[in-house]
Short mmCIF file of C-alpha atoms and ligand atoms in Angstrom, two decimals:
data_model
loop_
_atom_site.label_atom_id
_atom_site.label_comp_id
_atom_site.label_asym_id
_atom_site.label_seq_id
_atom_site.Cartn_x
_atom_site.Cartn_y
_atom_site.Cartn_z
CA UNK J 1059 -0.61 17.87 6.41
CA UNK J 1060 1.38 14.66 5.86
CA UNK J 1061 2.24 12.59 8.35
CA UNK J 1062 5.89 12.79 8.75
CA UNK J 1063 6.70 10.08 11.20
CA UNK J 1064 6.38 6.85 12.88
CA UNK J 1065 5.49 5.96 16.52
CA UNK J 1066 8.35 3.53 17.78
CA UNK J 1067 7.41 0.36 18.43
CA UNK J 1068 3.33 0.50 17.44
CA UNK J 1069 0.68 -1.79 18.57
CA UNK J 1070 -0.87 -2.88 15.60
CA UNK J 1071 1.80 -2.86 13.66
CA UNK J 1072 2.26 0.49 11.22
CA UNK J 1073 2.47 -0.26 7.73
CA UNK J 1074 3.82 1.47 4.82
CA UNK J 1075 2.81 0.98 0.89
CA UNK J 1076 6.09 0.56 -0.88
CA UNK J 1077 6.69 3.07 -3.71
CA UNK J 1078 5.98 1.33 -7.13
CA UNK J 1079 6.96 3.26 -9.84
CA UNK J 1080 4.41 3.13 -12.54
CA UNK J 1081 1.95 1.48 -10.56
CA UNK J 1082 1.25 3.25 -7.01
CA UNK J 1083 0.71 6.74 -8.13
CA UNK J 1084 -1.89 9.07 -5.92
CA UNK J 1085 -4.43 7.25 -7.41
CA UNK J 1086 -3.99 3.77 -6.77
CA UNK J 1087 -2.70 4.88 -3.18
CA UNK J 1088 -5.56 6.69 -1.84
CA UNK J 1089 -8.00 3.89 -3.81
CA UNK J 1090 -6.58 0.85 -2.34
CA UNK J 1091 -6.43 2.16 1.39
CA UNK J 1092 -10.21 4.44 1.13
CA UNK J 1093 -11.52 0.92 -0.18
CA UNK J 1094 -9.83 -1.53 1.80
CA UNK J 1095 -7.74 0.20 4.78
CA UNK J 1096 -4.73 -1.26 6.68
CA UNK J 1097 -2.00 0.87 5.72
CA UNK J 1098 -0.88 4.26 8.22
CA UNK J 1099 1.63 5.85 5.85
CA UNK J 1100 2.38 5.42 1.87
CA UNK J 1101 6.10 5.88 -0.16
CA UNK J 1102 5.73 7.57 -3.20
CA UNK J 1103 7.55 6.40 -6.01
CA UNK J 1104 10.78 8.53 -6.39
CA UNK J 1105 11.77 11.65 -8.22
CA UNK J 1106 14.70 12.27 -9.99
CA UNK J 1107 16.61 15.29 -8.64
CA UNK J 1108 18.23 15.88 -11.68
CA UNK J 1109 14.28 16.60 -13.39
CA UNK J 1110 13.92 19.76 -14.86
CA UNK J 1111 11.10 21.82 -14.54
CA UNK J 1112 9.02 20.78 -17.00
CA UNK J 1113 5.42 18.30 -17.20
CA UNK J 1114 7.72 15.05 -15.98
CA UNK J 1115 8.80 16.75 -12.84
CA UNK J 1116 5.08 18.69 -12.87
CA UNK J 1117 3.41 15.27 -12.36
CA UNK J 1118 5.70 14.02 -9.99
CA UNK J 1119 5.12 16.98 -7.98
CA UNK J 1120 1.58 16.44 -8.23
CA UNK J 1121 1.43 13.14 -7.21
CA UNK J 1122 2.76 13.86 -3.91
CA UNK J 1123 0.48 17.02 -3.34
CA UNK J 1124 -1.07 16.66 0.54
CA UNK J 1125 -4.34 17.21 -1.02
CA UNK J 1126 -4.31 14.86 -3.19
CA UNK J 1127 -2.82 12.09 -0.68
CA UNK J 1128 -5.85 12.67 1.59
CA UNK J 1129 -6.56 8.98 2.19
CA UNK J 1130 -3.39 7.62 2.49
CA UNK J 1131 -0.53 10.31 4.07
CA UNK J 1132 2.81 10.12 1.89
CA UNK J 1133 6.41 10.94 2.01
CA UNK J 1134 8.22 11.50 -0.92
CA UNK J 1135 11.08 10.23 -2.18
CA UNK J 1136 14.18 11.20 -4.36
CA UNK J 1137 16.73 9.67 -6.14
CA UNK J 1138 19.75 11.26 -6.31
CA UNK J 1139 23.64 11.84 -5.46
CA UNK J 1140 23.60 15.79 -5.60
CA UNK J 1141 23.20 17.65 -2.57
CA UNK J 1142 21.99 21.22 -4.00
CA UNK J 1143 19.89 19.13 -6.32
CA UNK J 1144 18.42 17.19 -3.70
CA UNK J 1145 17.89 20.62 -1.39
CA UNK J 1146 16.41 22.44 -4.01
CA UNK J 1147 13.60 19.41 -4.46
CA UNK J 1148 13.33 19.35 -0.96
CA UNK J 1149 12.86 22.82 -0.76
CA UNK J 1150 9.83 22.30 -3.05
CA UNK J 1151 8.69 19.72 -1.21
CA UNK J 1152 8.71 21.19 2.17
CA UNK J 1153 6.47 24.36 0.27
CA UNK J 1154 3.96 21.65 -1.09
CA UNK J 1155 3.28 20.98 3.18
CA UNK J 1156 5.72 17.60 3.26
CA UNK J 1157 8.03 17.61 6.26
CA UNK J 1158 9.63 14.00 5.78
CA UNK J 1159 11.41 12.94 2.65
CA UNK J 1160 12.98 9.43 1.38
CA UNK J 1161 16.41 9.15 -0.61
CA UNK J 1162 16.45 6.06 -2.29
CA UNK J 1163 19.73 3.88 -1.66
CA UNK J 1164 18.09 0.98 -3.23
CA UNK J 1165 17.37 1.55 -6.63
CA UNK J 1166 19.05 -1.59 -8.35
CA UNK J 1167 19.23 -0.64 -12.06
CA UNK J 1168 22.48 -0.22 -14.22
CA UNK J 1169 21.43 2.66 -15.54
CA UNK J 1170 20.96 4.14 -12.30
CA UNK J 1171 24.02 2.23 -9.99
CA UNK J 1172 26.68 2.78 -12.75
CA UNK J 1173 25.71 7.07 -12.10
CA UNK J 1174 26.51 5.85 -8.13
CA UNK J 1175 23.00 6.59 -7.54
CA UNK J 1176 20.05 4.43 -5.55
CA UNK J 1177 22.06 1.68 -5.00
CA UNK J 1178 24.85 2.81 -6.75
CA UNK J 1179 25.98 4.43 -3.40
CA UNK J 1180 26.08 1.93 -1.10
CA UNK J 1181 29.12 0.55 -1.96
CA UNK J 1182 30.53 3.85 -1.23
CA UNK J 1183 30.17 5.07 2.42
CA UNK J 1184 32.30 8.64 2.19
CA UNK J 1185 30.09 9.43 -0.63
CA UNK J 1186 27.09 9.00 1.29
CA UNK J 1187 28.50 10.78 4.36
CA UNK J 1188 29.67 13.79 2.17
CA UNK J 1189 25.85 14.27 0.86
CA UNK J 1190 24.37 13.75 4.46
CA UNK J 1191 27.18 16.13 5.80
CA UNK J 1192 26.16 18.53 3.03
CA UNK J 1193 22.52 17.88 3.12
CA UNK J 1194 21.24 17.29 6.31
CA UNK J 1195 22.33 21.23 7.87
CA UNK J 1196 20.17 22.69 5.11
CA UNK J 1197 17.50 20.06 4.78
CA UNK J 1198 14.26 22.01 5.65
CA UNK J 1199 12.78 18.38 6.05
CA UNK J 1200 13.94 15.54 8.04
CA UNK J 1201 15.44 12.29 6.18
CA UNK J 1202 14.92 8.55 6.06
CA UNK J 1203 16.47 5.91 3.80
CA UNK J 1204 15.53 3.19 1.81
CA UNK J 1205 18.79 0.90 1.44
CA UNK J 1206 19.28 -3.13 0.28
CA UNK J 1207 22.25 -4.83 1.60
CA UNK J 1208 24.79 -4.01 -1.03
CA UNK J 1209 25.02 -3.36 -4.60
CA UNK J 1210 26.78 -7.03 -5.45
CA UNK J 1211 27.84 -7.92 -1.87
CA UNK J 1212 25.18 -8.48 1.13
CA UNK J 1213 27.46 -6.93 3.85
CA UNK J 1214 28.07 -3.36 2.13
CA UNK J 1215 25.45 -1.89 3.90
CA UNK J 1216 27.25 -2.94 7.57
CA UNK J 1217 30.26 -0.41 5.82
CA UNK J 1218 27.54 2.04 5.61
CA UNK J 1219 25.85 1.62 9.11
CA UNK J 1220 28.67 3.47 10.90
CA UNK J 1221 27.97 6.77 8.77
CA UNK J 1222 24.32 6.42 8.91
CA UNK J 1223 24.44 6.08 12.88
CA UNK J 1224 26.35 9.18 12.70
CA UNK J 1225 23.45 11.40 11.22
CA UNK J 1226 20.03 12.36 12.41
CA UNK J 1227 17.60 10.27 10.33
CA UNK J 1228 14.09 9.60 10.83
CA UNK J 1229 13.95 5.85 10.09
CA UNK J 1230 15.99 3.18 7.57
CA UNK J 1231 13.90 1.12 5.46
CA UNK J 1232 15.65 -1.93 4.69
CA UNK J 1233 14.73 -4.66 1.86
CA UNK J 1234 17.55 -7.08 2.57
CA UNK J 1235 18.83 -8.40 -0.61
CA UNK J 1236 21.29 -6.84 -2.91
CA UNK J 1237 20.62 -4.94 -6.05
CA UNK J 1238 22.37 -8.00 -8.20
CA UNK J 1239 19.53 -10.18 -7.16
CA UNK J 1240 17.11 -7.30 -8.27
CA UNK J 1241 13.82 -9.10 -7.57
CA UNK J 1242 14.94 -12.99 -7.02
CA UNK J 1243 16.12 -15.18 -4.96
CA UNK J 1244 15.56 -14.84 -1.01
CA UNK J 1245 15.49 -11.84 1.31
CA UNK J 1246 18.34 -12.09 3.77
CA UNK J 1247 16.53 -12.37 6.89
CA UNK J 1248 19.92 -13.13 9.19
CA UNK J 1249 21.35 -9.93 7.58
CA UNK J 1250 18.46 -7.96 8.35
CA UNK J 1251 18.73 -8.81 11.97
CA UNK J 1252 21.99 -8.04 12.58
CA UNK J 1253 21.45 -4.28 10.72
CA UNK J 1254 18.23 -4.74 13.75
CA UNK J 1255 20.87 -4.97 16.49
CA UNK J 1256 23.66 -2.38 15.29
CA UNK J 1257 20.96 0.30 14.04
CA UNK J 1258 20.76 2.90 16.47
CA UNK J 1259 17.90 4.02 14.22
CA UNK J 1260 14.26 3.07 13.76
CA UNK J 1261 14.51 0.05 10.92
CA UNK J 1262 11.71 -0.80 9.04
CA UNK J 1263 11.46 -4.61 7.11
CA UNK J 1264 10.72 -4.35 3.64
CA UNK J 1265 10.42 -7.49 0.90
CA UNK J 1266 8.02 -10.31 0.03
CA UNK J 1267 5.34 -10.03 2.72
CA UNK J 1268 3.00 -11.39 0.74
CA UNK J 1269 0.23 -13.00 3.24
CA UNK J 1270 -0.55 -12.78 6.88
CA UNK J 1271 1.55 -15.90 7.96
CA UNK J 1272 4.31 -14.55 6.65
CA UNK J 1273 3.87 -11.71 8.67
CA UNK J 1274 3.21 -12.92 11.74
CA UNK J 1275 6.38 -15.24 11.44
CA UNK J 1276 8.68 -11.54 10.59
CA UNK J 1277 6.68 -10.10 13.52
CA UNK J 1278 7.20 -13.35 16.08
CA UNK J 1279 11.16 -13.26 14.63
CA UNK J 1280 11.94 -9.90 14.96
CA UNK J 1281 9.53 -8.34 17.44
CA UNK J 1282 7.27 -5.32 17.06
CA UNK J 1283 9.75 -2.99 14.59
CA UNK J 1284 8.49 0.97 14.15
CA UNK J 1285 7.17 -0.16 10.33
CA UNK J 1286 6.46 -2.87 8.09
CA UNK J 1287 6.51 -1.90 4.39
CA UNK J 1288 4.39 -4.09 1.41
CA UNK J 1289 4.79 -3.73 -1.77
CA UNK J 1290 3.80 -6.05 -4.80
CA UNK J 1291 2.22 -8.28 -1.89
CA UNK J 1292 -0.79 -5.24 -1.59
CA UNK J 1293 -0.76 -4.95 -5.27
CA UNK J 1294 -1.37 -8.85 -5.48
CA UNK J 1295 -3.52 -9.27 -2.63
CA UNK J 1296 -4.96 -5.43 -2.14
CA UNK J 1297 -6.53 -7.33 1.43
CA UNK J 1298 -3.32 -7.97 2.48
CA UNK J 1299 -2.68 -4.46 5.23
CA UNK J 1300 -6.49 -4.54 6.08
CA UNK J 1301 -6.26 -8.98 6.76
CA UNK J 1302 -2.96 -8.15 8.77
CA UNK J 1303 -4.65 -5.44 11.02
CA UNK J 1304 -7.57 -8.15 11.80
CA UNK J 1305 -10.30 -7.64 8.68
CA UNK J 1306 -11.35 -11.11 7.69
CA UNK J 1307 -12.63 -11.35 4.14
CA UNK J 1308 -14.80 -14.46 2.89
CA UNK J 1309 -14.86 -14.98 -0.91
CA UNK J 1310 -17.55 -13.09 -1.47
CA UNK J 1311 -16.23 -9.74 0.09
CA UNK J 1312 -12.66 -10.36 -1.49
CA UNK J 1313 -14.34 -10.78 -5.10
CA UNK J 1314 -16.53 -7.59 -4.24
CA UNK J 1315 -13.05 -5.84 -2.51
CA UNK J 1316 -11.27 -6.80 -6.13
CA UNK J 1317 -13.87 -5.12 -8.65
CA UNK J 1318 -14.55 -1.92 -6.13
CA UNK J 1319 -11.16 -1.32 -6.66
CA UNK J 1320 -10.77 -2.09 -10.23
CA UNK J 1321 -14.01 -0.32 -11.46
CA UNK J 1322 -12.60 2.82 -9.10
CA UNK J 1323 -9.33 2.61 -10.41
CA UNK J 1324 -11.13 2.64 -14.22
CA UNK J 1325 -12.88 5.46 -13.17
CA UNK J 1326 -9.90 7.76 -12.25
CA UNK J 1327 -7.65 6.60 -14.86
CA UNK J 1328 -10.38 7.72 -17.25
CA UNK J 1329 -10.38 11.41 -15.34
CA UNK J 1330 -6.56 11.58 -15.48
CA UNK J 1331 -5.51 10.11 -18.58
CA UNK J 1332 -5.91 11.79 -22.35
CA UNK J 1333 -6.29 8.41 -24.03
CA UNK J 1334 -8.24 4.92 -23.55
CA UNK J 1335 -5.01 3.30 -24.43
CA UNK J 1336 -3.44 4.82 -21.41
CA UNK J 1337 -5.98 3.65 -19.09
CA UNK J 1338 -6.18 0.24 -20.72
CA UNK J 1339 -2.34 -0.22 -20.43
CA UNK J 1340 -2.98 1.09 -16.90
CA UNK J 1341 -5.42 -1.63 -15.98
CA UNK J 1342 -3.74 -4.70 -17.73
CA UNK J 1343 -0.60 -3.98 -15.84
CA UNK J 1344 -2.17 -3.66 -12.50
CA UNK J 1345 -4.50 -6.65 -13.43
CA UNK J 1346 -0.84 -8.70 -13.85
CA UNK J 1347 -0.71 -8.66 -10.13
CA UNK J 1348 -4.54 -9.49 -9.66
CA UNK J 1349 -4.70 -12.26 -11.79
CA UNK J 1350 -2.66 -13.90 -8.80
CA UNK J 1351 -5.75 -14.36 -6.87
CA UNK J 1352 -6.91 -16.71 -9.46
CA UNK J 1353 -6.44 -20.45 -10.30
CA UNK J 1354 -5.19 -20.94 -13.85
CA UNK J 1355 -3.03 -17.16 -13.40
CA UNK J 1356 -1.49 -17.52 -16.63
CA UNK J 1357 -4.50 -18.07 -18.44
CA UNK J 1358 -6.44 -15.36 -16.71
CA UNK J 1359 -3.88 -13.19 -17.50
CA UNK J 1360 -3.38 -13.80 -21.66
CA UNK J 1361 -7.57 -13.42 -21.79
CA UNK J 1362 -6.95 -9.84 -20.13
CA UNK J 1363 -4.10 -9.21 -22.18
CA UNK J 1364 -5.95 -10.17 -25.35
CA UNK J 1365 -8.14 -7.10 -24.99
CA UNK J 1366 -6.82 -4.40 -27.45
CA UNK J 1367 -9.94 -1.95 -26.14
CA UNK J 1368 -11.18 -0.71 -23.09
CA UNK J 1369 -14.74 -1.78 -23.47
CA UNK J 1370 -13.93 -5.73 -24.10
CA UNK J 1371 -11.38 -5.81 -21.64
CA UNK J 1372 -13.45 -4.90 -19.03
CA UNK J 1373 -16.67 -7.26 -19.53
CA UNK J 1374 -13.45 -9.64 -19.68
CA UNK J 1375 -11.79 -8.66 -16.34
CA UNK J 1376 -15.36 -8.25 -14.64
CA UNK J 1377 -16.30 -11.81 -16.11
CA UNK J 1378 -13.03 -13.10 -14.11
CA UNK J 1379 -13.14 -10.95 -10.57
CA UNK J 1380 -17.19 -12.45 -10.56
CA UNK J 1381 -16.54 -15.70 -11.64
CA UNK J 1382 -12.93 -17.48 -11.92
CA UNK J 1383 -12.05 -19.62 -8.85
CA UNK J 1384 -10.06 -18.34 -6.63
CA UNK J 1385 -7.10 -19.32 -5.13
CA UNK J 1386 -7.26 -19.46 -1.12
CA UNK J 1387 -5.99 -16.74 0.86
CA UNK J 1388 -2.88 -16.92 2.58
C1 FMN O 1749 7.73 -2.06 -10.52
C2 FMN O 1749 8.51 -1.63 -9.31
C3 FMN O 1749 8.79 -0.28 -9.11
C4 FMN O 1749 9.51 0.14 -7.97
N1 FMN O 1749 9.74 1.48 -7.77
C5 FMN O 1749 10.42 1.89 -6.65
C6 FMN O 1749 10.65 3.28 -6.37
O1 FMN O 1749 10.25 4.18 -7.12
N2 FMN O 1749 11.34 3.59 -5.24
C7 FMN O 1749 11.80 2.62 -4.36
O2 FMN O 1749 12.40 2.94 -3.34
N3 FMN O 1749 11.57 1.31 -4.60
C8 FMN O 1749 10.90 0.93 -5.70
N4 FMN O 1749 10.65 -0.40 -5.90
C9 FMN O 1749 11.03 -1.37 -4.84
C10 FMN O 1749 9.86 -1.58 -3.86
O3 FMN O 1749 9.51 -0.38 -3.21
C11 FMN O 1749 10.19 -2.62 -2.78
O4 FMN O 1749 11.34 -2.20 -2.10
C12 FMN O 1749 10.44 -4.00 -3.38
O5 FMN O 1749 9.45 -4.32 -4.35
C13 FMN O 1749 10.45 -5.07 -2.29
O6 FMN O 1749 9.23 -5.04 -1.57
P1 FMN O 1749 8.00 -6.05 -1.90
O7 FMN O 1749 8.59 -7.45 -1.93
O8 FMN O 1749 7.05 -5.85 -0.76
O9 FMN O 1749 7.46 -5.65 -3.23
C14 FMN O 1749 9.97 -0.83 -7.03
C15 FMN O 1749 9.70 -2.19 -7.25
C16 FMN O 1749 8.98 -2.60 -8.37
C17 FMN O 1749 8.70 -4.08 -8.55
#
């Protein structure tokens, strides 16, 4: 069975994998944590709750199946501004053995905001308390949310606050910057500790921890919170949870660390995937964040990229996680 919450206030710290659509499916989740470790609880990437039945909404169903997610326990997530929608999913979700779902508030794409959906809702606070007040009665699984600070403007969230205190949720996961800045610029770590001090909630950090000192400056800042969540940092540096709960690598064990998970991740995409193309796609985009590791990133990346078949590409990316230098760890 999933695990459906967090411990307040954990010593070591509780991380969560960040959802990642397109790159941490099932596979990649339960690979990265049965190979290296460190994380206590993964995100799934979300589902639509306007999916139809159909082999889309099959698969994303599958990915979040409890036996599948045996490594790493996850909690679902969906994306939507529909109440009955969203119940029905849950519904599902709850029969599949989950007893924790995610909405996403924090989706920052147009064609997703301008439908005042993912974080297309937070400038709107009555529509947000008219799906929790519609939702949260039937909900056959408890709730937690996964907001930014505002669609264009950093303080719509603290509109929001007072209608999110008012409703039993499980925890808020907050990646402080607003869905205009998308990916860039800096995370608001001043906003993110005020939302701290008027969150009557659990609040779990989210954005750019992307090496241990970084952490352990969030965690010396803001004190032990319920959760820490990584994203592209674990894809980048798949060490990262496992260094932060106290696992030292030398070069050696990161290069082997690197190509067990690689050669796994080959292994399954194979299994799960009708085509070599697929899997080859697969690998180059999840070798985009690995190439990181590497002096000369660029380069490493366009002799990966190069590859039009499986076979080459991987005597290429073995050639590199063996022998390119690395960049230090951080
Ligand atoms: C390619 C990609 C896909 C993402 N998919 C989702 C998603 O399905 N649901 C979600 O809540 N956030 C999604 N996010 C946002 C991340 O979960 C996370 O909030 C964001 O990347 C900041 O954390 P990080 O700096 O640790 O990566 C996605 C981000 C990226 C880059």
């Amino acid at each position: 069975m999933p695990a459906s919450s967090l411990t307040p206030n954990p010593t070591p710290p509780q991380l969560l994998l960040a959802p990642l659509r397109g790159l941490t499916d099932y596979i990649l989740r339960g690979s990265l944590q049965h190979h290296l470790g460190g994380f206590d609880l993964g995100l799934a990437p979300f589902i639509s709750t306007v999916e139809r039945l159909g082999p889309r909404k099959a698969r994303y169903l599958d990915d979040v199946l409890p036996r599948k997610n045996e490594y790493l326990p996850v909690i679902p997530q969906f994306l939507g501004n529909n109440p009955e929608q969203a119940l029905r999913l849950c519904h599902e979700l709850h029969q599949l053995g989950h007893r924790e779902v995610n909405w996403n508030l924090g989706c920052p794409f147009a064609p997703v905001t301008r439908k005042r959906r993912g974080a297309g809702l937070l400038p709107h606070p009555e529509l947000v308390a008219a799906f929790l007040g519609a939702f949260l009665p039937n909900s056959p699984v408890r709730l937690s949310v996964k907001v930014r600070l505002g669609l264009t403007d950093p303080d719509e969230l603290f509109g929001l606050l007072p209608v999110l205190a008012d409703h039993d949720l499980s925890s808020i996961i907050l990646h402080p910057r607003t869905a205009l800045q998308e990916y860039s610029g800096t995370v608001d770590l001043g906003r993110f500790e005020q939302v701290l001090a008027q969150c009557p909630h659990p609040v779990i950090y989210n954005g750019d921890l992307v090496d241990v000192a970084g952490f352990t400056g969030l965690l010396t800042r803001f004190g032990p919170l319920p959760g820490w969540m990584i994203g592209r940092g674990a894809i980048h540096d798949p060490t990262l949870a496992a260094r932060i709960k106290g696992r030292t690598f030398d070069e050696a064990g990161r290069r082997l660390a690197l190509e067990t998970l690689h050669q796994d991740l080959s292994a399954a995409y194979l299994e799960r995937y009708l085509t070599e193309r697929m899997v080859l796609d697969r690998l180059k985009q999840l070798f985009r964040y690995l190439a990181r590791n590497f002096e000369a990133e660029e380069e490493i990346f366009t002799r990966v990229k190069r590859c039009k078949e499986l076979a080459p590409y991987t005597e290429e990316a073995l050639r590199i996680l063996r022998e390119a230098p690395m960049k230090p760890l951080g």
